[in-house]
Amino acid sequence: MISLKNISLRRGTKLVLDGISTTIHPGEHVGLIGRNGAGKSSLFALLAGRLHEDGGEFFIPAQWRMAEVAQHLPDTDESATAFVLAGDTRLQALQQRLAEAEKTGDGMHIAQLHADLQDAGAHDATARAQALILGLGFKPKELEQPVNSFSGGWQMRLQLARALMCPSDLLLLDEPTNHLDLDALVWLEAWLKRYAGTLVIISHDREFLDATTSVTLHIDQGRLTRYGGNYSKFEELHAQQLVLQQASFERQQEKIAHLQSFIDRFKAKATKAKQAQSRVKQIERMEKVAPVLASADFTFAFQEPANLPNPMLAISDAAFGYTSEAGTSTTILQGVSRTVLAGQRIGILGANGQGKSTLVKTIARELQPLAGKLTEGKGLRIGYFAQQELDVLRPDEHPLQHMVRLARDLGADAPAASREQDLRNWLGSFNFSGDMVTQSVGSMSGGEKARLVLAMIVWQRPNLLLLDEPTNHLDLPTREALAMALNDFDGTVLLVSHDRHLLRAVADDFWLVGRGQVGTFDGDLDDYQRYLLEESRRLREAAKAADAAALLPADPLTAPTAPTIDPREARRLAAQARQALAEKTKPLKKELEKIDTRMAQLGAEKAALEEKLATPLPPADIAEAGKRLKAVGDELDASEERWLELSEAIEQLTQAAEA
């Protein structure tokens, strides 16, 4: 297990972690949360061995293998498959040793190394690497493309796949969802749920944390607190803790005030001086309870638009895509006919590469439609947050310079309050105060840059917001502030995001971009996740059909003639197959339902025991609760293992029947 006892950690002169203590047990999936700058990355660096503690005791098993995502972009022309395959460090070491043994002709050593390679999974390593790459959104034709032919975001996906490929006892993931679309994110969640090692994740995606973690470590003001449960459970327990802390603080203040009143009244009287001095010492010995400080969460609001044209936008039989410098047009979406009304909240869904950003860029006037017509409502004012918007900021300029230039560029269309002091005040409302107003943008964090872009968009008083992945660099409090501001916004919102909590909180309607079309999606995000699974299955079946077609004889005269089957006979045979499958899977499904029920009971009991152990208890009760918690954990582990076995058995029977 990982043990931290009274750890202190400094970065420069700043005390980042102040006497923290916690334990992470083998196999636990831990969410590490806290505000930007709270010390999450510093704790990660300590776990990874890149930093050393300034005080306290840190222990991690020496034999543990660790994996994390490299943050630099790889500059290599090796194929995507080879790059990810190299992440299996054990396999690479064995292959290196085999090559050396073959040079010396050591037969016994060569035989042993071949056996070791078999144990290390060499026989299916390439398939495993390619499954990771495809799961993260790449197309089959891209498996052998050079790594440096991909954009930065796709290269980071390959770095993530490489880290997942590495055999590990400890996996550290820092914001792994930033470069992922929703389909890849759902796949990653499923993969991490099956990961058997110890997992520590930094993420600002609450639904991702809820799905993948069972323990939460919260860093706040240099202190670390452990909570049993995922992020939603943390919110509940943390709120209860704050209420109790505030109540304890108020009671203590009343007691101190009462003691101080006695001291003030009688310290000058000789007969009471000893008692007064005793109360002074009582106050000094008292362990002070800290007050719950008012949280300085970031909040903002969109200004009321000057007008609200209705409809905002009408798209008629349009084709969207892009035109190369040579003048060649590539169509991605066609036959698009949609109407955007005032006040609508539209979430734009679609698998990676289907054209979501192309659609938004065309509406934002960044691209021209290849065909058809886009009719804008009179007085339409667009606020556009692009995925690459942070790159548009000028790193050598400060926020005030950006605002002054924006006001100058808008000219007559600029809001009335555009004097320098007004602009300073405006930036202050987005937490750019004091010296930050004149701090170069290049030295700011991604979250601070995103806030600056938001400040610039909100200042323009748009009536149509186009947001393409606006949360990539935002922490949880800022994401909540954005969701609240969007819900209070009087205009129209078109939102592309992999943050399901933001989509659920904001979107009332969904558009689905896929197969070259844009249509209405009648369902919620849970329905969409099921759609993604079905679409993935469809693509796999299409690929199998294409492979089978490739194996058919080229000459139709030599091709075997398929036997004709009477439709009624086909239905009868299909019904028999379904009945046989149902009989085989019925006992398995029945046992699976029982295990589901029992696991829910065990999960509830485990959460209750962890909550109970977080409160002061007599030693005997602590021992009893701890003993029961271990028994519950053991039974839960065994139930989960049996659940997986049954699920796999049912899936194998179903696949065999379909084949």
XYZ file of C-alpha atoms in Angstrom:
659
model
C 0.000 0.000 0.000
C 0.956 3.678 -0.318
C 1.451 5.486 2.981
C 1.880 9.218 3.613
C 2.557 10.311 7.196
C 2.731 13.993 8.084
C 4.021 14.897 4.594
C 5.038 18.494 3.884
C 5.906 19.625 0.378
C 7.115 22.981 -0.897
C 7.286 24.368 -4.417
C 9.715 27.249 -4.181
C 8.728 29.285 -1.132
C 5.106 28.115 -1.189
C 4.036 25.391 1.247
C 1.805 23.283 -0.999
C 1.087 20.348 1.339
C 1.165 20.882 5.081
C 1.479 17.754 7.236
C -0.890 15.527 5.254
C -1.425 11.865 6.089
C -3.366 9.168 4.255
C -3.212 5.576 3.057
C -4.057 4.204 -0.393
C -4.726 0.463 -0.379
C -3.890 -1.907 -3.271
C -6.592 -1.974 -5.918
C -8.311 1.229 -4.797
C -9.505 3.659 -7.471
C -8.901 7.145 -6.101
C -10.111 10.525 -7.336
C -7.749 13.383 -6.386
C -9.663 16.663 -6.336
C -9.138 20.280 -5.338
C -9.031 23.722 -6.864
C -6.502 24.587 -9.549
C -3.238 25.292 -7.736
C -4.251 23.356 -4.605
C -1.371 20.885 -4.978
C -2.839 17.951 -6.912
C -0.061 17.861 -9.509
C 2.560 18.209 -6.777
C 1.158 15.166 -4.965
C 1.147 13.325 -8.312
C 4.813 14.200 -8.808
C 5.559 12.864 -5.314
C 3.783 9.566 -6.087
C 5.675 9.322 -9.392
C 9.041 9.974 -7.720
C 9.710 13.267 -9.521
C 9.498 15.222 -6.251
C 10.656 14.363 -2.735
C 8.912 15.257 0.477
C 10.302 18.148 2.550
C 9.065 16.524 5.734
C 7.292 13.386 6.948
C 7.416 9.780 5.748
C 6.413 8.563 2.293
C 6.260 4.855 1.442
C 5.382 3.067 -1.785
C 6.198 -0.632 -2.390
C 9.510 -0.852 -4.252
C 8.258 -3.701 -6.458
C 5.237 -1.780 -7.748
C 5.276 -0.973 -11.452
C 3.978 2.498 -12.252
C 2.450 3.953 -15.429
C 1.464 7.510 -16.274
C 0.793 9.554 -19.396
C 3.848 11.392 -20.711
C 2.950 15.072 -21.161
C 5.333 15.821 -24.047
C 4.283 15.333 -27.657
C 6.216 12.438 -29.228
C 8.366 13.343 -32.230
C 8.696 9.994 -33.989
C 7.811 8.545 -37.363
C 7.138 5.032 -36.054
C 3.604 3.765 -36.567
C 0.825 4.340 -34.044
C 0.694 0.590 -33.331
C 4.447 0.305 -32.755
C 4.459 3.405 -30.533
C 1.699 2.079 -28.260
C 3.153 -1.441 -28.275
C 6.398 -0.001 -26.883
C 4.437 0.996 -23.786
C 4.576 -2.640 -22.627
C 7.960 -2.192 -20.960
C 8.175 -5.780 -19.748
C 7.631 -7.111 -23.269
C 10.188 -4.699 -24.708
C 12.810 -5.746 -22.125
C 12.240 -9.446 -22.844
C 12.501 -8.906 -26.594
C 15.744 -6.998 -26.071
C 17.145 -9.852 -23.963
C 16.021 -12.392 -26.593
C 17.867 -10.499 -29.317
C 21.044 -10.528 -27.197
C 20.657 -14.247 -26.410
C 20.207 -15.069 -30.116
C 23.456 -13.255 -30.896
C 25.348 -15.479 -28.421
C 23.504 -18.650 -29.461
C 22.529 -19.558 -25.863
C 19.838 -22.173 -26.605
C 18.627 -22.703 -23.020
C 18.343 -18.963 -22.435
C 16.532 -18.487 -25.748
C 14.008 -21.203 -24.842
C 13.390 -19.659 -21.414
C 12.921 -16.188 -22.928
C 10.380 -17.516 -25.429
C 8.431 -18.987 -22.510
C 8.684 -15.685 -20.639
C 7.434 -13.811 -23.714
C 4.457 -16.135 -23.908
C 3.670 -15.456 -20.242
C 4.000 -11.694 -20.885
C 1.324 -11.845 -23.586
C 3.538 -11.474 -26.639
C 1.113 -13.583 -28.730
C -1.671 -10.986 -28.555
C 0.273 -7.812 -27.727
C -0.294 -6.212 -31.133
C -4.018 -6.935 -30.947
C -4.187 -5.425 -27.452
C -2.317 -2.304 -28.569
C -4.605 -1.831 -31.555
C -7.711 -2.352 -29.401
C -6.543 0.511 -27.170
C -5.901 2.764 -30.183
C -9.289 2.025 -31.767
C -11.063 2.423 -28.419
C -9.668 5.945 -28.115
C -11.240 6.977 -31.397
C -8.728 6.180 -34.138
C -9.831 4.600 -37.422
C -8.473 1.199 -38.554
C -6.677 2.818 -41.506
C -4.723 5.007 -39.042
C -3.149 2.117 -37.112
C -0.006 2.130 -39.240
C 0.250 5.882 -39.819
C 3.321 7.687 -38.375
C 2.823 9.224 -34.937
C 4.089 12.635 -36.046
C 1.448 12.781 -38.790
C -1.273 13.279 -36.148
C -2.235 16.570 -34.484
C -1.228 17.334 -30.900
C -4.553 16.184 -29.417
C -4.372 12.834 -31.219
C -0.750 12.366 -30.201
C -1.840 12.800 -26.562
C -4.412 10.047 -27.118
C -1.578 7.804 -28.288
C 0.366 8.712 -25.129
C -2.691 7.674 -23.097
C -2.962 4.377 -24.996
C 0.765 3.782 -24.396
C 0.292 4.288 -20.638
C -2.677 1.879 -20.595
C -0.565 -0.662 -22.488
C 2.083 -0.630 -19.763
C 1.662 -3.448 -17.162
C 1.265 -1.557 -13.897
C 0.381 -1.839 -10.242
C -0.133 1.947 -9.980
C -1.686 4.014 -12.783
C -1.562 7.824 -12.519
C -3.877 9.776 -14.845
C -3.861 13.579 -14.864
C -6.893 14.951 -16.749
C -7.094 11.955 -19.120
C -10.391 13.128 -20.679
C -9.194 16.520 -21.943
C -8.538 15.372 -25.511
C -11.354 12.813 -25.727
C -14.757 12.928 -27.359
C -17.733 11.423 -25.560
C -17.484 8.077 -27.362
C -13.808 7.653 -26.423
C -14.547 8.829 -22.868
C -17.245 6.161 -22.431
C -14.795 3.529 -23.695
C -12.088 4.741 -21.273
C -14.526 4.565 -18.346
C -15.291 0.926 -19.147
C -11.564 0.115 -19.432
C -10.685 1.759 -16.108
C -13.513 -0.021 -14.298
C -11.809 -3.299 -15.236
C -8.313 -2.123 -14.235
C -7.155 -4.333 -11.363
C -4.326 -2.142 -10.038
C -4.307 0.988 -7.903
C -5.616 3.983 -9.835
C -5.223 7.687 -8.969
C -7.043 10.169 -11.218
C -7.055 13.961 -11.371
C -10.153 15.042 -13.262
C -12.656 17.890 -13.361
C -15.324 15.672 -14.948
C -17.658 14.704 -12.114
C -19.492 11.937 -14.019
C -16.171 10.397 -15.055
C -15.025 10.434 -11.413
C -18.324 8.941 -10.265
C -17.982 6.089 -12.762
C -14.319 5.215 -12.149
C -13.472 5.950 -8.482
C -14.523 4.618 -5.096
C -12.313 6.810 -2.866
C -11.868 10.597 -2.956
C -8.877 12.578 -1.677
C -9.645 16.289 -1.298
C -6.827 18.857 -1.087
C -7.803 22.231 0.368
C -5.540 24.893 1.852
C -2.606 22.488 2.110
C -4.588 19.818 3.952
C -5.768 16.460 2.616
C -8.956 14.636 3.633
C -9.938 11.112 2.602
C -13.579 10.263 1.857
C -15.005 6.802 1.168
C -16.989 7.030 -2.064
C -16.955 8.712 -5.462
C -17.277 12.445 -6.184
C -21.037 12.647 -5.563
C -20.599 10.892 -2.209
C -17.741 13.300 -1.407
C -20.004 16.292 -2.058
C -22.611 14.895 0.324
C -20.129 14.023 3.102
C -18.150 17.267 2.659
C -21.315 19.366 2.989
C -22.242 17.505 6.186
C -18.717 17.996 7.519
C -18.849 21.750 6.836
C -22.170 22.065 8.652
C -20.787 20.182 11.675
C -17.558 22.189 11.619
C -19.421 25.483 11.540
C -21.683 24.379 14.389
C -18.655 23.277 16.464
C -16.908 26.577 15.734
C -19.941 28.589 16.845
C -20.324 26.546 20.063
C -16.633 26.985 20.847
C -16.832 30.723 20.234
C -19.751 30.942 22.646
C -17.741 29.048 25.274
C -14.663 31.240 24.721
C -16.828 34.368 24.971
C -18.324 33.095 28.253
C -14.859 32.334 29.709
C -13.486 35.655 28.486
C -16.416 37.491 30.082
C -15.576 35.903 33.452
C -11.881 36.822 32.986
C -12.700 40.432 32.123
C -15.006 40.809 35.138
C -12.870 39.220 37.823
C -9.187 39.359 36.800
C -8.700 42.541 38.883
C -10.307 41.052 42.031
C -7.875 39.314 44.359
C -10.480 36.768 45.463
C -11.248 35.745 41.876
C -7.812 36.230 40.248
C -6.850 32.555 40.564
C -10.110 31.411 38.961
C -9.718 34.005 36.201
C -6.156 32.790 35.490
C -7.441 29.206 35.361
C -9.909 30.205 32.644
C -7.148 31.944 30.657
C -5.206 28.663 30.631
C -8.388 26.793 29.704
C -8.779 28.987 26.600
C -5.090 28.531 25.707
C -5.324 24.735 25.994
C -8.472 24.592 23.907
C -7.902 23.106 20.437
C -9.278 25.739 18.156
C -11.915 24.790 15.602
C -11.424 26.692 12.362
C -14.397 28.592 10.971
C -15.862 27.569 7.621
C -14.658 30.376 5.416
C -16.986 31.620 2.728
C -15.969 29.780 -0.429
C -14.567 32.097 -3.047
C -16.122 30.136 -5.917
C -15.923 31.836 -9.274
C -19.287 33.080 -10.566
C -20.282 35.170 -13.542
C -23.353 35.979 -15.628
C -24.005 36.668 -19.282
C -25.356 40.116 -19.943
C -28.843 40.453 -21.368
C -28.591 40.437 -25.193
C -29.503 43.680 -26.934
C -32.050 41.793 -29.070
C -33.259 38.243 -29.679
C -34.034 37.545 -33.353
C -36.384 34.616 -33.870
C -35.433 32.450 -35.602
C -31.783 33.028 -34.833
C -30.636 30.992 -37.793
C -32.139 28.972 -40.639
C -30.108 26.352 -42.547
C -31.578 25.139 -45.850
C -30.270 22.062 -47.713
C -26.676 22.993 -46.871
C -23.436 21.088 -47.372
C -20.597 21.667 -44.908
C -16.924 20.859 -45.265
C -13.717 22.608 -46.174
C -11.776 23.730 -49.226
C -8.051 23.110 -49.574
C -5.547 25.713 -50.756
C -5.609 24.010 -54.145
C -9.353 24.676 -54.354
C -10.459 21.074 -53.789
C -13.630 20.781 -51.693
C -14.236 17.980 -49.183
C -17.853 17.515 -48.077
C -18.391 16.215 -44.545
C -22.089 17.007 -43.989
C -24.789 17.357 -46.616
C -28.521 17.939 -46.888
C -28.520 19.897 -43.608
C -31.777 21.719 -42.901
C -32.180 23.003 -39.351
C -33.741 25.998 -37.623
C -32.315 27.567 -34.463
C -34.873 29.440 -32.354
C -34.398 32.102 -29.690
C -33.792 30.629 -26.240
C -33.010 27.086 -27.416
C -30.393 25.000 -25.581
C -28.996 22.477 -28.053
C -26.371 19.848 -27.278
C -24.531 18.614 -30.387
C -23.698 14.909 -30.189
C -21.730 12.686 -32.521
C -18.849 10.248 -32.633
C -15.362 11.555 -33.219
C -14.660 12.826 -36.738
C -18.302 13.014 -37.795
C -18.315 16.804 -38.313
C -19.445 18.471 -35.064
C -16.698 21.116 -35.151
C -17.214 21.637 -38.894
C -20.889 22.390 -38.244
C -20.087 24.852 -35.455
C -17.282 26.552 -37.422
C -19.604 27.121 -40.372
C -22.312 28.643 -38.180
C -19.583 30.798 -36.567
C -18.576 32.090 -40.059
C -15.123 30.480 -39.755
C -15.948 28.284 -42.781
C -18.164 28.915 -45.780
C -20.957 26.435 -46.618
C -20.158 24.384 -49.734
C -23.801 24.430 -50.827
C -27.224 25.532 -49.632
C -28.078 28.603 -47.615
C -27.581 29.932 -44.066
C -29.965 32.759 -43.166
C -29.080 34.737 -40.032
C -31.668 36.604 -37.987
C -31.416 40.389 -38.003
C -29.048 41.571 -35.273
C -27.472 38.121 -34.721
C -24.369 38.466 -32.522
C -22.316 35.281 -32.106
C -20.082 34.421 -29.177
C -17.780 31.581 -30.269
C -15.576 29.487 -27.959
C -13.475 27.193 -30.164
C -11.372 24.228 -29.038
C -8.269 26.056 -30.235
C -9.427 29.420 -28.853
C -6.673 29.429 -26.220
C -4.066 29.288 -28.988
C -5.517 32.482 -30.492
C -4.607 34.467 -27.372
C -1.358 36.382 -27.679
C 1.080 34.946 -25.114
C 3.233 38.086 -24.906
C 0.264 40.350 -24.095
C -1.698 40.705 -20.856
C -5.489 40.480 -20.311
C -6.025 44.239 -20.341
C -4.341 44.526 -23.745
C -6.663 41.820 -25.080
C -9.724 43.688 -23.814
C -8.539 47.069 -25.153
C -7.900 45.567 -28.594
C -11.313 43.850 -28.556
C -13.045 47.141 -27.753
C -11.100 48.884 -30.529
C -11.860 46.169 -33.113
C -15.591 46.229 -32.363
C -15.618 50.011 -32.687
C -19.183 51.274 -32.902
C -20.527 47.849 -31.919
C -18.601 47.841 -28.630
C -20.547 48.079 -25.358
C -20.817 51.607 -24.011
C -18.567 50.945 -20.992
C -15.206 50.448 -22.730
C -12.904 52.861 -20.872
C -9.755 51.303 -19.435
C -11.047 51.389 -15.861
C -14.296 49.746 -16.985
C -12.277 47.037 -18.684
C -10.182 46.543 -15.534
C -13.361 46.220 -13.478
C -14.724 43.741 -15.999
C -11.619 41.579 -15.790
C -11.826 41.767 -11.999
C -15.287 40.165 -12.150
C -13.598 37.176 -13.837
C -10.985 36.885 -11.059
C -8.310 38.900 -12.888
C -7.428 41.353 -10.155
C -4.325 43.265 -9.082
C -1.181 42.324 -10.986
C -2.971 39.583 -12.955
C -4.473 42.265 -15.208
C -0.977 43.005 -16.547
C 0.467 39.478 -16.302
C 1.478 37.985 -19.647
C -1.028 35.430 -20.932
C 1.785 33.022 -21.818
C 2.589 32.566 -18.105
C -1.017 31.733 -17.168
C -2.549 28.312 -16.621
C -4.988 26.779 -19.081
C -7.873 27.528 -16.715
C -6.905 31.200 -16.447
C -6.680 31.476 -20.233
C -10.121 29.882 -20.574
C -11.534 32.430 -18.100
C -10.028 35.251 -20.175
C -11.703 33.901 -23.322
C -15.005 33.709 -21.429
C -14.560 37.303 -20.231
C -14.014 38.446 -23.821
C -17.048 36.526 -25.113
C -19.415 37.672 -22.345
C -18.322 41.315 -22.752
C -19.562 41.306 -26.385
C -23.162 40.587 -25.245
C -23.838 37.758 -27.737
C -27.319 36.386 -28.360
C -26.067 33.087 -29.855
C -23.354 31.134 -28.031
C -21.367 28.495 -29.913
C -19.312 26.515 -27.415
C -16.967 23.821 -28.741
C -15.459 21.913 -25.783
C -15.356 24.955 -23.446
C -14.525 22.979 -20.276
C -11.199 21.361 -21.254
C -9.132 23.602 -18.956
C -11.772 24.507 -16.348
C -11.821 23.149 -12.802
C -15.006 21.869 -11.174
C -16.084 25.177 -9.536
C -15.625 27.070 -12.826
C -17.561 24.395 -14.725
C -20.401 24.784 -12.228
C -20.251 28.575 -12.695
C -20.447 28.135 -16.479
C -23.450 25.804 -16.198
C -25.268 28.280 -13.936
C -24.460 31.221 -16.238
C -25.673 29.309 -19.318
C -28.939 28.393 -17.592
C -29.550 32.083 -16.794
C -28.586 33.207 -20.313
C -31.533 34.648 -22.274
C -30.082 33.830 -25.703
C -29.480 30.582 -27.568
C -26.769 27.987 -26.861
C -25.227 25.389 -29.191
C -22.905 23.218 -27.115
C -20.344 20.562 -28.077
C -18.869 18.953 -24.962
C -17.703 15.639 -23.547
C -18.694 16.884 -20.057
C -21.943 14.984 -19.546
C -22.802 16.902 -16.384
C -22.658 20.191 -18.338
C -24.735 18.695 -21.163
C -27.343 17.379 -18.725
C -27.459 20.711 -16.879
C -27.742 22.920 -19.974
C -29.137 21.122 -23.045
C -32.880 20.713 -23.564
C -32.591 19.328 -27.105
C -29.952 17.291 -28.905
C -28.724 17.205 -32.488
C -26.933 14.082 -33.707
C -24.120 14.501 -36.233
C -23.289 11.250 -37.993
C -23.078 9.445 -41.355
C -22.859 12.805 -43.141
C -26.167 14.071 -41.723
C -27.445 16.322 -38.919
C -30.685 15.206 -37.301
C -32.661 15.405 -34.084
C -31.713 12.906 -31.387
C -34.823 11.833 -29.484
C -33.411 10.661 -26.189
C -31.133 11.578 -23.302
C -27.410 11.045 -22.750
C -27.956 7.518 -21.436
C -29.756 6.698 -24.698
C -26.847 8.266 -26.581
C -24.305 6.057 -24.799
C -26.357 3.028 -25.849
C -26.409 4.417 -29.397
C -22.601 4.657 -29.348
C -22.322 0.994 -28.344
C -24.725 -0.039 -31.112
C -22.847 2.111 -33.643
C -19.568 0.515 -32.586
C -21.097 -2.947 -33.044
C -22.431 -1.934 -36.478
C -18.983 -0.784 -37.579
C -17.397 -4.043 -36.360
C -19.979 -6.097 -38.270
C -19.440 -3.983 -41.393
C -15.686 -4.568 -41.117
C -16.254 -8.341 -40.739
C -18.553 -8.320 -43.771
C -15.934 -6.446 -45.793
C -13.262 -8.972 -44.768
C -15.556 -11.853 -45.719
C -16.343 -10.256 -49.075
C -12.626 -9.908 -49.755
C -12.237 -13.671 -49.345
C -14.933 -14.522 -51.951
C -13.778 -15.778 -55.387
C -13.335 -12.999 -57.921
C -15.125 -14.953 -60.697
C -18.847 -15.233 -59.979
C -19.017 -18.410 -62.125
C -16.713 -20.186 -59.647
C -18.415 -18.808 -56.541
C -20.396 -21.378 -54.553
C -24.147 -20.925 -54.830
C -25.821 -20.250 -51.495
C -28.624 -22.680 -50.749
C -32.109 -21.178 -50.722
C -33.995 -21.381 -47.430
C -37.751 -21.158 -47.077
C -38.634 -18.025 -44.989
C -40.929 -19.993 -42.694
C -38.221 -22.560 -42.090
C -35.742 -19.748 -41.374
C -38.102 -18.220 -38.788
C -38.625 -21.638 -37.189
C -34.883 -22.247 -36.941
C -34.319 -18.760 -35.541
C -37.004 -19.316 -32.891
C -35.415 -22.624 -31.911
C -32.033 -20.929 -31.586
C -33.477 -18.180 -29.391
C -35.220 -20.754 -27.206
C -32.011 -22.776 -26.833
C -30.052 -19.643 -25.950
C -32.671 -18.619 -23.375
C -32.515 -22.043 -21.708
C -28.713 -21.892 -21.524
C -28.527 -18.346 -20.179
C -31.552 -18.406 -17.824
C -29.745 -19.906 -14.771
C -26.771 -17.600 -15.371
C -28.983 -14.511 -15.585
C -30.885 -15.574 -12.464
C -27.633 -15.890 -10.504
C -26.492 -12.557 -11.966
C -29.645 -10.821 -10.656
C -29.060 -12.264 -7.171
C -25.456 -11.032 -7.211
C -26.606 -7.583 -8.395
C -28.997 -7.348 -5.453
C -26.379 -8.560 -2.979
C -23.723 -6.177 -4.346
C -26.118 -3.247 -3.915
C -26.696 -4.286 -0.282
C -22.974 -4.693 0.339
C -22.184 -1.354 -1.305
C -24.716 0.429 0.910
C -23.368 -1.300 4.030
C -19.766 -0.463 3.073
C -20.623 3.231 2.575
C -22.436 3.314 5.933
C -19.476 1.682 7.725
C -16.974 4.093 6.139
C -19.155 7.016 7.164
C -19.434 5.589 10.676
C -15.658 5.189 10.968
C -15.223 8.836 9.958
C -16.926 9.879 13.226
C -15.509 9.639 16.771
C -16.237 6.171 18.214
C -15.244 4.114 21.268
C -12.315 1.742 20.565
C -14.540 -1.336 20.758
C -16.952 0.067 18.163
C -14.056 1.020 15.882
C -12.673 -2.526 16.032
C -16.084 -4.080 15.369
C -16.841 -1.717 12.476
C -13.379 -2.235 10.978
C -13.745 -6.011 11.165
C -17.149 -5.872 9.495
C -15.847 -3.476 6.826
C -13.110 -5.951 5.872
C -15.620 -8.807 5.669
C -17.940 -6.703 3.512
C -15.039 -5.707 1.254
C -13.928 -9.315 0.810
C -17.456 -10.466 -0.032
C -17.910 -7.552 -2.422
C -14.663 -8.435 -4.233
C -15.722 -12.058 -4.572
C -19.183 -11.012 -5.813
C -17.697 -8.666 -8.402
C -15.392 -11.429 -9.666
C -18.313 -13.871 -9.982
C -20.403 -11.154 -11.689
C -17.703 -10.689 -14.315
C -17.431 -14.458 -14.860
C -21.195 -14.773 -15.374
C -21.369 -11.742 -17.667
C -18.539 -13.107 -19.802
C -20.187 -16.538 -19.967
C -23.506 -15.006 -21.090
C -21.741 -12.861 -23.697
C -19.852 -15.890 -25.072
C -23.066 -17.927 -25.355
C -24.824 -15.032 -27.097
C -21.956 -14.506 -29.547
C -21.820 -18.226 -30.289
C -25.570 -18.249 -31.012
C -25.298 -15.188 -33.283
C -22.391 -16.762 -35.156
